[in-house]
Every structure is written in C-alpha cells, then in structure tokens.
mmCIF file of C-alpha atoms and ligand atoms in Angstrom:
data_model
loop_
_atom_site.group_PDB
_atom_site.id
_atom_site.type_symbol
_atom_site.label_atom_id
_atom_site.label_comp_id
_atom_site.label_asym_id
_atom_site.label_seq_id
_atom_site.Cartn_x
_atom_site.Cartn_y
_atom_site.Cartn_z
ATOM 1 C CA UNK A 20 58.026 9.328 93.547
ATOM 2 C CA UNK A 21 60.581 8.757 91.039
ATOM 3 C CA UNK A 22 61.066 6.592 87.980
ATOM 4 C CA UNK A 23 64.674 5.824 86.876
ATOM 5 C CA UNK A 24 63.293 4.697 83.433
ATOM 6 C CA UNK A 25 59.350 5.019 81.594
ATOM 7 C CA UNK A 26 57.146 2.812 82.765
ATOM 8 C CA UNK A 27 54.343 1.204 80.590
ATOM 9 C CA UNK A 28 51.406 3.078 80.895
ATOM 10 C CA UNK A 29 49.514 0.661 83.371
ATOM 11 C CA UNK A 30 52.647 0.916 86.312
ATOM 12 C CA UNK A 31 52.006 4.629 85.568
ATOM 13 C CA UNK A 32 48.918 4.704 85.817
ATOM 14 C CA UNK A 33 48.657 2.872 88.987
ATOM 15 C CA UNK A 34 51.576 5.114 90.379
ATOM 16 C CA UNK A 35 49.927 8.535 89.412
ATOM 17 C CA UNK A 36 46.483 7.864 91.794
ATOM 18 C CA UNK A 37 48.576 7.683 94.549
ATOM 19 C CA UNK A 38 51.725 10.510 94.184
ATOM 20 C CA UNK A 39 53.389 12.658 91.932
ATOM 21 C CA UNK A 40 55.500 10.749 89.483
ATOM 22 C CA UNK A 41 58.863 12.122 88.426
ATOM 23 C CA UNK A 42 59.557 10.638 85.045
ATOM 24 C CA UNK A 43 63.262 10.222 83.822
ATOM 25 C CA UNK A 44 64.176 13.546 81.632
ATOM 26 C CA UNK A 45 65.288 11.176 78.960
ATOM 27 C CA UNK A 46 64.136 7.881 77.109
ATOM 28 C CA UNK A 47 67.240 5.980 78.272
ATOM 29 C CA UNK A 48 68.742 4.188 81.323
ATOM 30 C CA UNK A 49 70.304 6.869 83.545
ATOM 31 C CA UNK A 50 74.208 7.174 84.450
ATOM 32 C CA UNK A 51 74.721 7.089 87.813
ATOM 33 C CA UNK A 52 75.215 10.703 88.450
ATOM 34 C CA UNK A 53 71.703 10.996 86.401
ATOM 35 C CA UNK A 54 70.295 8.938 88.917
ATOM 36 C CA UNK A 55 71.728 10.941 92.235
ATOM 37 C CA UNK A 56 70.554 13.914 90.333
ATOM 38 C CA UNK A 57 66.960 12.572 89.727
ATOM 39 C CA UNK A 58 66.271 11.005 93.111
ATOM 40 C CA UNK A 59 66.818 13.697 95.179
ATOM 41 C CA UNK A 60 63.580 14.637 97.499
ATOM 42 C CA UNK A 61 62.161 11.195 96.723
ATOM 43 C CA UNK A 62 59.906 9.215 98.911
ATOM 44 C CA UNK A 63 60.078 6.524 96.420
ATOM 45 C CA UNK A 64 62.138 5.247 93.762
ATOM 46 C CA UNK A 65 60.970 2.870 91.353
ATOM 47 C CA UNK A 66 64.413 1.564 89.772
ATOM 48 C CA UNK A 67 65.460 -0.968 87.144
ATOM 49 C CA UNK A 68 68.714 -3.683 87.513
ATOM 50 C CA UNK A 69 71.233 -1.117 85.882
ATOM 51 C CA UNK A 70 70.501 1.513 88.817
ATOM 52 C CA UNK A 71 73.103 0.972 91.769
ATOM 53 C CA UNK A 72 71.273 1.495 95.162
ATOM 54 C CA UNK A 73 74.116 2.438 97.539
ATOM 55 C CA UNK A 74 74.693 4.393 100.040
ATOM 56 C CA UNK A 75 75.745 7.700 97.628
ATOM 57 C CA UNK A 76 72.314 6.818 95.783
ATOM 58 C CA UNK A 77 70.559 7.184 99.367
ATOM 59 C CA UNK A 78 72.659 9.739 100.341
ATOM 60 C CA UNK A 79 71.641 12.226 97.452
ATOM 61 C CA UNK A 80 67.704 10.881 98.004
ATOM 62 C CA UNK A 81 67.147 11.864 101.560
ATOM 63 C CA UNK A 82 65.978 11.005 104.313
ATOM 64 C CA UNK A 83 62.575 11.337 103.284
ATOM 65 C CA UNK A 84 62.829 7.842 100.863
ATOM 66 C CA UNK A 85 60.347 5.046 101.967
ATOM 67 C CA UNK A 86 60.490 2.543 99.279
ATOM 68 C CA UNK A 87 62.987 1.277 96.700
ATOM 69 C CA UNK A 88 60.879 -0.400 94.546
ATOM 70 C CA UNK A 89 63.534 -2.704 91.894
ATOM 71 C CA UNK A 90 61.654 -3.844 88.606
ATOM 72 C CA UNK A 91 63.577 -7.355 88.432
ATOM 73 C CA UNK A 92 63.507 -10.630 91.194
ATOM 74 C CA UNK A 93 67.356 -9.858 91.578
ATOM 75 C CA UNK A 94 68.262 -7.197 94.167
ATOM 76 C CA UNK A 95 71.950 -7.660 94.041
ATOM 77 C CA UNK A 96 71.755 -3.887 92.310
ATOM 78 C CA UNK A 97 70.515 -2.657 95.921
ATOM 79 C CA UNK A 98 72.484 -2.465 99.414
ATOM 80 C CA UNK A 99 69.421 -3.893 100.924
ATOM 81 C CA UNK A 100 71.467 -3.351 104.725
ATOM 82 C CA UNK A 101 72.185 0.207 103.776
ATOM 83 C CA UNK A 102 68.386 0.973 103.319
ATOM 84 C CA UNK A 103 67.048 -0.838 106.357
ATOM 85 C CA UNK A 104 69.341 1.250 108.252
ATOM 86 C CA UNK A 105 67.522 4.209 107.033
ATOM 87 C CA UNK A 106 64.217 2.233 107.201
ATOM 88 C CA UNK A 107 64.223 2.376 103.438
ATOM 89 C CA UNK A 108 61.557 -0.828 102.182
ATOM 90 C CA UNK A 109 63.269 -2.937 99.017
ATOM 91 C CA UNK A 110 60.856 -4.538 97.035
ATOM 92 C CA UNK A 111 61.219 -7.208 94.033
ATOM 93 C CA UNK A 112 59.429 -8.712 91.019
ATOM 94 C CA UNK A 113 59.817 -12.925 91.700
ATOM 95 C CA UNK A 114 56.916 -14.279 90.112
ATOM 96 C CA UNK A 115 55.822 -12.897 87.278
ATOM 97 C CA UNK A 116 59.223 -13.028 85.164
ATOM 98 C CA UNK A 117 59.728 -16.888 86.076
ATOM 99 C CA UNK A 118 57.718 -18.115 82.884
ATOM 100 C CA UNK A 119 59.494 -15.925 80.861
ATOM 101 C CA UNK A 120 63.192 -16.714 82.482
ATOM 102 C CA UNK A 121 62.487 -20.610 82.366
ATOM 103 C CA UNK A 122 61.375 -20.452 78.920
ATOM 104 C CA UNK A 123 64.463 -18.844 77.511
ATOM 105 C CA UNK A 124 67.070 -21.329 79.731
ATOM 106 C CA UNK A 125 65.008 -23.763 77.654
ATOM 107 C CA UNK A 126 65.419 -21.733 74.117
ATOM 108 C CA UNK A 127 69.237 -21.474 74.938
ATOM 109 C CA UNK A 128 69.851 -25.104 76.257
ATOM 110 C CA UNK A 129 68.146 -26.378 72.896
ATOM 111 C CA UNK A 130 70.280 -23.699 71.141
ATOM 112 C CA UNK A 131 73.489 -25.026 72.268
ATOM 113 C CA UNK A 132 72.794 -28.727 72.260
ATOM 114 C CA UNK A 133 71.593 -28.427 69.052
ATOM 115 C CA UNK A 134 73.697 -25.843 67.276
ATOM 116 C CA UNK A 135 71.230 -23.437 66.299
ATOM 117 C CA UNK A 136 73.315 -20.309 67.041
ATOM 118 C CA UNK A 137 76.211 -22.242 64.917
ATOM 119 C CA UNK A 138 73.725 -23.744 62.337
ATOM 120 C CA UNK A 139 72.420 -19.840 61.495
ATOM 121 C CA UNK A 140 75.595 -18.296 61.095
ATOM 122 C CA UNK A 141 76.796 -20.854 58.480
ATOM 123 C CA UNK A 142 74.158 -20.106 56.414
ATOM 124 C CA UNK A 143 74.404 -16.417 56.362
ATOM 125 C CA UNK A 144 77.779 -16.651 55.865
ATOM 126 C CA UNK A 145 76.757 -18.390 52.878
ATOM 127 C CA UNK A 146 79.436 -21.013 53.550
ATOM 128 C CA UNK A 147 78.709 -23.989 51.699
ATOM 129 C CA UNK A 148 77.035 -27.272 53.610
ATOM 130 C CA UNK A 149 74.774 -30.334 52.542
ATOM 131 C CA UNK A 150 72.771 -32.797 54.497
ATOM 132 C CA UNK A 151 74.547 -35.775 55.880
ATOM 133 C CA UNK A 152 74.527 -38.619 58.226
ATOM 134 C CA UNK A 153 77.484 -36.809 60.188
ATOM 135 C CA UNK A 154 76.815 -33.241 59.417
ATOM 136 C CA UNK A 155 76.477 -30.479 62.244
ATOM 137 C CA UNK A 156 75.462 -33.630 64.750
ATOM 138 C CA UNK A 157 73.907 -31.978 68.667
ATOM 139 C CA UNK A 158 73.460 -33.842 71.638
ATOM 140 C CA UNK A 159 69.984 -35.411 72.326
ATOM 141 C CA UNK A 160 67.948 -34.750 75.517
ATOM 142 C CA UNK A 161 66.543 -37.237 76.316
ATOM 143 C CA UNK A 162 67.926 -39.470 79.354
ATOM 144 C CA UNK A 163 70.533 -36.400 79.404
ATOM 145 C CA UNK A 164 71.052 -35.294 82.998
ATOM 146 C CA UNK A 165 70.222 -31.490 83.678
ATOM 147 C CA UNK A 166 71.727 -30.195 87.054
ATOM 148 C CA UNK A 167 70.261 -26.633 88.270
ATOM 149 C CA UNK A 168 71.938 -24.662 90.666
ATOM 150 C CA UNK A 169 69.657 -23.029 92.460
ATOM 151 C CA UNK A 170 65.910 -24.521 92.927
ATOM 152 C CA UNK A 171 63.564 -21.677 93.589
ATOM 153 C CA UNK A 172 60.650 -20.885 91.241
ATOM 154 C CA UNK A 173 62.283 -20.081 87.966
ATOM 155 C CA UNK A 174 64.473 -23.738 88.608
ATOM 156 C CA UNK A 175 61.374 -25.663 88.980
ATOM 157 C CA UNK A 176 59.864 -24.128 85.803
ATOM 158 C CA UNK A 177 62.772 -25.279 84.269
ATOM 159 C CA UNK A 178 62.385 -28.386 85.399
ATOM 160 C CA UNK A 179 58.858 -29.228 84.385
ATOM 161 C CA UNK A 180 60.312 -27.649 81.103
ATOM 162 C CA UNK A 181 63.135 -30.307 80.928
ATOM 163 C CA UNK A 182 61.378 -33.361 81.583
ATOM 164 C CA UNK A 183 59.006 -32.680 79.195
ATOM 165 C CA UNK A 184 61.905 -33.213 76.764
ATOM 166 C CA UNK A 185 62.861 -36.571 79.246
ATOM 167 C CA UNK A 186 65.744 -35.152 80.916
ATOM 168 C CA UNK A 187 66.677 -36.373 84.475
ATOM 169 C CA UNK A 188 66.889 -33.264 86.666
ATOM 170 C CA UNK A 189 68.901 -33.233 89.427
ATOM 171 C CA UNK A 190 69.527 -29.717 91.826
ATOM 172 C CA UNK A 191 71.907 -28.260 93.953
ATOM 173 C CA UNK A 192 70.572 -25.872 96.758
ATOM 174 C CA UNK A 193 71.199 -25.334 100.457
ATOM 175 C CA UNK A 194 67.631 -26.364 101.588
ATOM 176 C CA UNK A 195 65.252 -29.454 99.775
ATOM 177 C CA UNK A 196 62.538 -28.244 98.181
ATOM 178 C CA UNK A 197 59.000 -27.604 99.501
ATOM 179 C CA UNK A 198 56.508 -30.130 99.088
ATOM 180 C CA UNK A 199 54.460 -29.380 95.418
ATOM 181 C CA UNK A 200 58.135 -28.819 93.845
ATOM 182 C CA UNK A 201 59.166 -31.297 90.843
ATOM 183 C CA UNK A 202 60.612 -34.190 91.334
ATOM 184 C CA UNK A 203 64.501 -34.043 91.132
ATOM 185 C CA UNK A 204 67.483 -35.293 93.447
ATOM 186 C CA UNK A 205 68.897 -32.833 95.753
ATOM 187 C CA UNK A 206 72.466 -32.947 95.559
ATOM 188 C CA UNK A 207 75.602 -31.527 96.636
ATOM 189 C CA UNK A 208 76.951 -29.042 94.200
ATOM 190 C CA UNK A 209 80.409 -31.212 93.696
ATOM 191 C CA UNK A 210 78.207 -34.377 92.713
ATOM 192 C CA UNK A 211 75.660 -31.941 90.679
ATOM 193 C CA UNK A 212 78.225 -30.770 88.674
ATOM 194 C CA UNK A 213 80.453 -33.853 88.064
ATOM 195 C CA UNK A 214 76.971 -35.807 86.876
ATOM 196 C CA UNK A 215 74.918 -33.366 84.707
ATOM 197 C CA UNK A 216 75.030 -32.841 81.104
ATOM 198 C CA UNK A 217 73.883 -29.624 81.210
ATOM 199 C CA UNK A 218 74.300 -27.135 84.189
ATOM 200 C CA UNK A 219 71.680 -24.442 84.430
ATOM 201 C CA UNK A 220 72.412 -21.675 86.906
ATOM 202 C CA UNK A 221 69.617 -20.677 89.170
ATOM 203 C CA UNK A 222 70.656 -19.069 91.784
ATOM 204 C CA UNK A 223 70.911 -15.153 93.083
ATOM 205 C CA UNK A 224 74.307 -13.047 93.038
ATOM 206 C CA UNK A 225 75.419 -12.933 96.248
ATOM 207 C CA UNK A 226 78.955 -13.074 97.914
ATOM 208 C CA UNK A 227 78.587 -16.738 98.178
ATOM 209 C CA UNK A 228 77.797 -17.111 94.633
ATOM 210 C CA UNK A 229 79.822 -14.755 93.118
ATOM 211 C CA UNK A 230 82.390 -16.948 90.699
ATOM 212 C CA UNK A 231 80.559 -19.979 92.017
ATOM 213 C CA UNK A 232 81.190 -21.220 88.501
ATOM 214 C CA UNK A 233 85.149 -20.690 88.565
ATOM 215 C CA UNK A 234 87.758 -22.525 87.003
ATOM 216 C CA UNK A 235 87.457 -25.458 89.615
ATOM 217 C CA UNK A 236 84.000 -26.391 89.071
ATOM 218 C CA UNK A 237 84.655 -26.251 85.120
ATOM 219 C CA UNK A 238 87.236 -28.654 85.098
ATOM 220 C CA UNK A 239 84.944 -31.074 87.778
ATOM 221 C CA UNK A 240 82.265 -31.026 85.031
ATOM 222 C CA UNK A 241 81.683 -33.501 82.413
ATOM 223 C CA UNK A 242 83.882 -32.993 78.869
ATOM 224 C CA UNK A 243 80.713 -33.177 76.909
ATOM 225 C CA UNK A 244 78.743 -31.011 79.138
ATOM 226 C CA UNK A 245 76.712 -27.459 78.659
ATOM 227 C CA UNK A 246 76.868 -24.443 80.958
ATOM 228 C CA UNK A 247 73.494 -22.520 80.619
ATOM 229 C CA UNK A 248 73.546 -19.158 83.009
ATOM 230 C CA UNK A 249 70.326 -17.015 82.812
ATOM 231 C CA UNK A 250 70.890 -16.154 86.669
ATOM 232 C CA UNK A 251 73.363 -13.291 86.793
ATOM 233 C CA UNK A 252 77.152 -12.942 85.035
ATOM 234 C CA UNK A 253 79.074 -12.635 88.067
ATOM 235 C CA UNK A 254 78.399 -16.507 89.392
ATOM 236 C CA UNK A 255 80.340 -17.579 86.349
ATOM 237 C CA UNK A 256 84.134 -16.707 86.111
ATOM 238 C CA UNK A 257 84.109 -15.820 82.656
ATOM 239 C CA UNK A 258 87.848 -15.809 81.733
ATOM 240 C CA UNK A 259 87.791 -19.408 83.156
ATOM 241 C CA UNK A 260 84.843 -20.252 81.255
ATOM 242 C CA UNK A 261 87.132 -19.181 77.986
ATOM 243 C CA UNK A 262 90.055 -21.194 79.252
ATOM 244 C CA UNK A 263 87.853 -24.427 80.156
ATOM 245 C CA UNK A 264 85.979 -24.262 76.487
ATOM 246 C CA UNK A 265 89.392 -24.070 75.107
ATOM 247 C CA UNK A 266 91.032 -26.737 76.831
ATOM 248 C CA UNK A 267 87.718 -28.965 75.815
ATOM 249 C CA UNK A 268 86.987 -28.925 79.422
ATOM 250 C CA UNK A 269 83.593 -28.438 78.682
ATOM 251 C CA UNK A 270 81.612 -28.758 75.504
ATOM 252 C CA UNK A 271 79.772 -25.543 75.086
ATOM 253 C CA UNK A 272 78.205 -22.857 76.999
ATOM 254 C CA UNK A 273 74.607 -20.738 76.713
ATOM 255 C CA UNK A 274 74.778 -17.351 78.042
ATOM 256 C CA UNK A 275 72.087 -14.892 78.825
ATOM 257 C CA UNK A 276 73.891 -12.762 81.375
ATOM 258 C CA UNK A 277 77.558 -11.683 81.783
ATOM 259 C CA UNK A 278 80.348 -10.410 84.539
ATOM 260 C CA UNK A 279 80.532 -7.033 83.077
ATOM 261 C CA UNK A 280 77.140 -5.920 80.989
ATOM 262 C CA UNK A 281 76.916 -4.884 78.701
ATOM 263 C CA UNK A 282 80.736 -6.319 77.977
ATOM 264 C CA UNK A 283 80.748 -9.890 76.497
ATOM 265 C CA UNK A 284 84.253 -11.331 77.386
ATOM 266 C CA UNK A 285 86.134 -10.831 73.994
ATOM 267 C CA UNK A 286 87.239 -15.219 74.347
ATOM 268 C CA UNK A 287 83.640 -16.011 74.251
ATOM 269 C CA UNK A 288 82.556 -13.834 71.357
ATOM 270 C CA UNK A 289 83.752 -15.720 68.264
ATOM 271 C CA UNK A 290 83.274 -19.139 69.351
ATOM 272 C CA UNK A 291 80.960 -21.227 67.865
ATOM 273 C CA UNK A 292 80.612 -23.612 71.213
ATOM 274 C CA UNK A 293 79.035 -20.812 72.890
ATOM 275 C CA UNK A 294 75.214 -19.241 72.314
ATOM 276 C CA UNK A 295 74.761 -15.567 73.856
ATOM 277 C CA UNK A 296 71.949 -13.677 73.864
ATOM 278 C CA UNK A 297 71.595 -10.160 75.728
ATOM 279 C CA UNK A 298 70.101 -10.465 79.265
ATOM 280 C CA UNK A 299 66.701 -11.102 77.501
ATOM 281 C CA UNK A 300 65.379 -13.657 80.361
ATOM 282 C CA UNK A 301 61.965 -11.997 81.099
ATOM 283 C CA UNK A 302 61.953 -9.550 77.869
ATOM 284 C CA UNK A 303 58.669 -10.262 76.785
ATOM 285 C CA UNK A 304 55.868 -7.779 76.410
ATOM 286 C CA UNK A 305 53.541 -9.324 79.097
ATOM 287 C CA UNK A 306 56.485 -10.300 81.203
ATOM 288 C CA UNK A 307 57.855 -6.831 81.261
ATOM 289 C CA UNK A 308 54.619 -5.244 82.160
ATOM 290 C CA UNK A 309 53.675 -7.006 84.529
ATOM 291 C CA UNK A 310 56.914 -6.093 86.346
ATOM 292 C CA UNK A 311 56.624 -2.835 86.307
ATOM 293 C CA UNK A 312 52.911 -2.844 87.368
ATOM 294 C CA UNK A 313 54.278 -5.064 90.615
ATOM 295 C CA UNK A 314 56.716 -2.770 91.650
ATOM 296 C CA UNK A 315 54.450 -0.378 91.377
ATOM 297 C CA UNK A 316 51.736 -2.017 93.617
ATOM 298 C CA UNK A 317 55.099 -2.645 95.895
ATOM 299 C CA UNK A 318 55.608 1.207 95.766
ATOM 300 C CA UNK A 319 52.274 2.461 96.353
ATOM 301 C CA UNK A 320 51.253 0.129 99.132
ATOM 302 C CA UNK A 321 54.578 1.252 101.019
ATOM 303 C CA UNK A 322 53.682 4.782 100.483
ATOM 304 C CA UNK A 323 50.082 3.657 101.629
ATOM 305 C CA UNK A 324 51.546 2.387 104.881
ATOM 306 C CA UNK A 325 50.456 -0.847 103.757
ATOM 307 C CA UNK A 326 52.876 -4.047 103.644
ATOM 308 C CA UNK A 327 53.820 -4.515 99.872
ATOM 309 C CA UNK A 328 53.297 -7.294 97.539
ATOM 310 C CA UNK A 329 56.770 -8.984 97.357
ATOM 311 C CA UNK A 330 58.882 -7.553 100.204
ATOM 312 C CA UNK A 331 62.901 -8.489 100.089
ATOM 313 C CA UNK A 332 63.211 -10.414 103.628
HETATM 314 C C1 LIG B 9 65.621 -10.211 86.957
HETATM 315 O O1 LIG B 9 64.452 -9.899 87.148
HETATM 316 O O2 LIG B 9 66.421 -10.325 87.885
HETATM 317 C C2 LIG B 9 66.026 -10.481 85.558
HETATM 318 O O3 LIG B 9 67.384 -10.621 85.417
HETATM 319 C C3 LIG B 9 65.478 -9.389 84.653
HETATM 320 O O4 LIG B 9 65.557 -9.833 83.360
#
C-alpha cells in the first residue's frame, strides 16, 4: 500500500492494521516521475487530486494494484476506464468535504458581492477612503437570483446556504433532483444563466463540462452578474472569463479553482472585480481528515475483499 502524500495519523492508523504502508520519501506532493517511482509493486494507492492516474501511472504499478483510493469527490485526476480494464477499484471522498466546499462558495459569493477582497487591499495599501453614502457600494442578496450548475450534494448545501440569506435559487442539471433536495427551479442551462445574479459552478470536470463556462455563456449572462467556481478550473474558459470582465460582460467573478493550478491566469490577477483564493474548498482540519480516513476505509475494505465505502460507478 502506498501513500502519494502523509496522511493524518488516524487514515494511517487505520491503513497500518491492515498492510504495509509505504509513506512518500518526502513531505511534499510528488512529481509525476516520483509517483511512477513510488507506486511500483503496489496493491493500493492512496492518492491526492495532483497525482495523474493514467495508464503510465498503472503501467509502472503492476498488475498486482487493487484499489486507487483518490482523497477528493473529484476523480477527473484518474482514467477511471483505464483501471477497470485492469480491474483496478477507484474510490472517492463525496460527503464529507460538502460542508466545507458549500461553506466557502458562500465565503466567496459574499466576498465578491460585497467587496471584501477589494475593501482589504485598500486598506493595506493604506490608500486613503472615508465612509459615505456612495462609497465601495456591493450588491445585496436578498431577492438576488443564484443559479448553480450542477445540483448534487455540495449544490444543495449551497442552496440551504443561500436562502438563508433570501436568495431565489434556481439549478441547471441533466436530471431533477431527488425528493428531500431544496426547493429550486430546474432549468435549462441557457435560461439558468441568462436569469441568475450569481452563477455558482457545481458540477464535475468531465469532457462535457470542460469550458462549459466559455466565452458564449459569459456574454448570455447578466451585466451585473457574479461567476463563483469552487468545482474545478477547467469548466471555466479562463482567458474568456478575462475578456468578458473586461468588456463589462459580467460584473465580477469568485474563484477557488483554476485551468492550470497552481497558475492563476495573469488577466485575472490584478483585478479588483475578481476574489481568488487557492483551491481551499474542503481545507479545513476536520474536513481534511476525514478524507483521508475515507479513502482509507475505501482502501482497506478493497484490500479486504469487501465492497468500499464510496465506490466511483
Ligand atoms: C475535491 O474533493 O474534489 C476538492 O476539490 C478537494 O478540495
């Protein structure tokens, strides 16, 4: 069993009463040749969202490998077809991270609509600034329209987050939502995007979703609307996100996630209609944790011949 980065001591805990865990030779993400290196002879390899999972990564494993167990709810990291042609289990993490995820889309919609980003860098700047009846004015939530792409668990947290704060929420997907899921219209993505205030991107990275956000769908959207992604950078185009915010297309954007991490486009950097923050959706101390343990419990039940916790279908 392998680890492509430390583990909290509870994942390795749980790991060590059932194999012999490999731990990374160094306290840092591994480069891809690292990774080939490391994972050879594996029947298991516990892996984080960096770590391509492709057929050179299975290649240099073996034949021998079982389980890829990824430590995130995206898999778009893994070829999931390449390892069930080698009978190779992928598991995820959905579940525990979508607290965590739903609360920051919140943090970074209320950051952009209210200028917080923009509102702390004026003052260490120490640019001058008084209170006044026009000064530094945001965009109010309530009766605002929020449109999520993407309505799985983390988009229904953020909805009973938003209309807490009285937003209408409205969401895009290919299927309604279960029964038990907030209340919100289902709508087609063209009408989603035309009528929201705020788009908040929910969905996976996957072919179909890759650029979903291109220069298109900008221009459809609202001029005083907000682009929040916290899903993964690739769904948004982000050169046409730079060209849309500068041709007032849009009114600002919240990003959590980019096309090319750690790269931040260079048009996106100094503007002060955009919020970033580094891929920090589930970086919390319980939320990270409790990832690792569950891919853990994915990994050892595989190598216990027993069907893991959260599966990828
Ligand atoms: C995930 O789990 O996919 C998140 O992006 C990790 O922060």
């Amino acid at each position: 069993m392998v680890l492509s980065r430390r583990l909290p001591d509870a994942a390795v805990q749980l790991l060590a009463d059932v194999a012999d865990v490999v731990q990374p030779p160094v306290d840092r993400p591994l480069g891809a040749a690292e990774l080939r290196a490391a994972v050879a002879g594996a029947d298991a390899l516990v892996c984080l969202l960096l770590d391509r999972v492709d057929d050179a990564l299975l290649d240099a494993a073996g034949p021998q490998l079982r389980v890829v167990a990824n430590i995130a709810v995206g898999y778009d990291n893994v070829d999931v077809e390449a390892c069930r042609r080698r009978g190779v289990r992928v598991t995820n993490t959905p579940g525990v991270l979508t607290d965590a995820t739903a609360d920051l889309t919140l943090a970074l919609l209320l950051g952009i609509t209210r200028r917080v980003g923009e509102g702390d860098r004026l003052l260490r700047a120490g640019r001058s600034w008084g209170w006044d009846l026009d000064f530094m004015l945001g965009t109010g939530l309530r009766g605002a329209r929020l449109g999520l792409v993407g309505y799985g668990a983390i988009g229904q947290a953020v909805a009973r987050r938003a209309a807490a704060f009285g937003m209408e929420v409205a969401y895009a997907a290919r299927r309604p939502a279960a029964d038990g899921a907030p209340p919100a219209e289902h709508l087609p993505l063209e009408e989603l995007l035309a009528g929201s205030d705020v788009v908040s991107l929910h969905c996976p990275l996957t072919p179909q979703t890759r650029h979903l956000v291109d220069a298109a769908a900008l221009r459809s959207m609202r001029a005083g609307a907000y682009l929040v992604n916290t899903a993964r950078g690739p769904v948004v185009d982000e050169a046409a996100l730079v060209a849309a915010l500068e041709a007032g297309e849009i009114r600002g954007a919240a990003l959590d996630v980019f096309e090319d991490e750690p790269a931040v486009h260079p048009g996106l950097v100094g503007r002060d209609d955009v919020l970033l923050t580094p891929h920090l959706g589930s970086a919390t101390v319980q939320t990270r944790e409790a990832m690792a343990v569950l891919a853990a419990r994915n990994a050892a039940a595989v190598l216990g011949g027993q069907e893991p916790p959260t599966p990828v279908r």
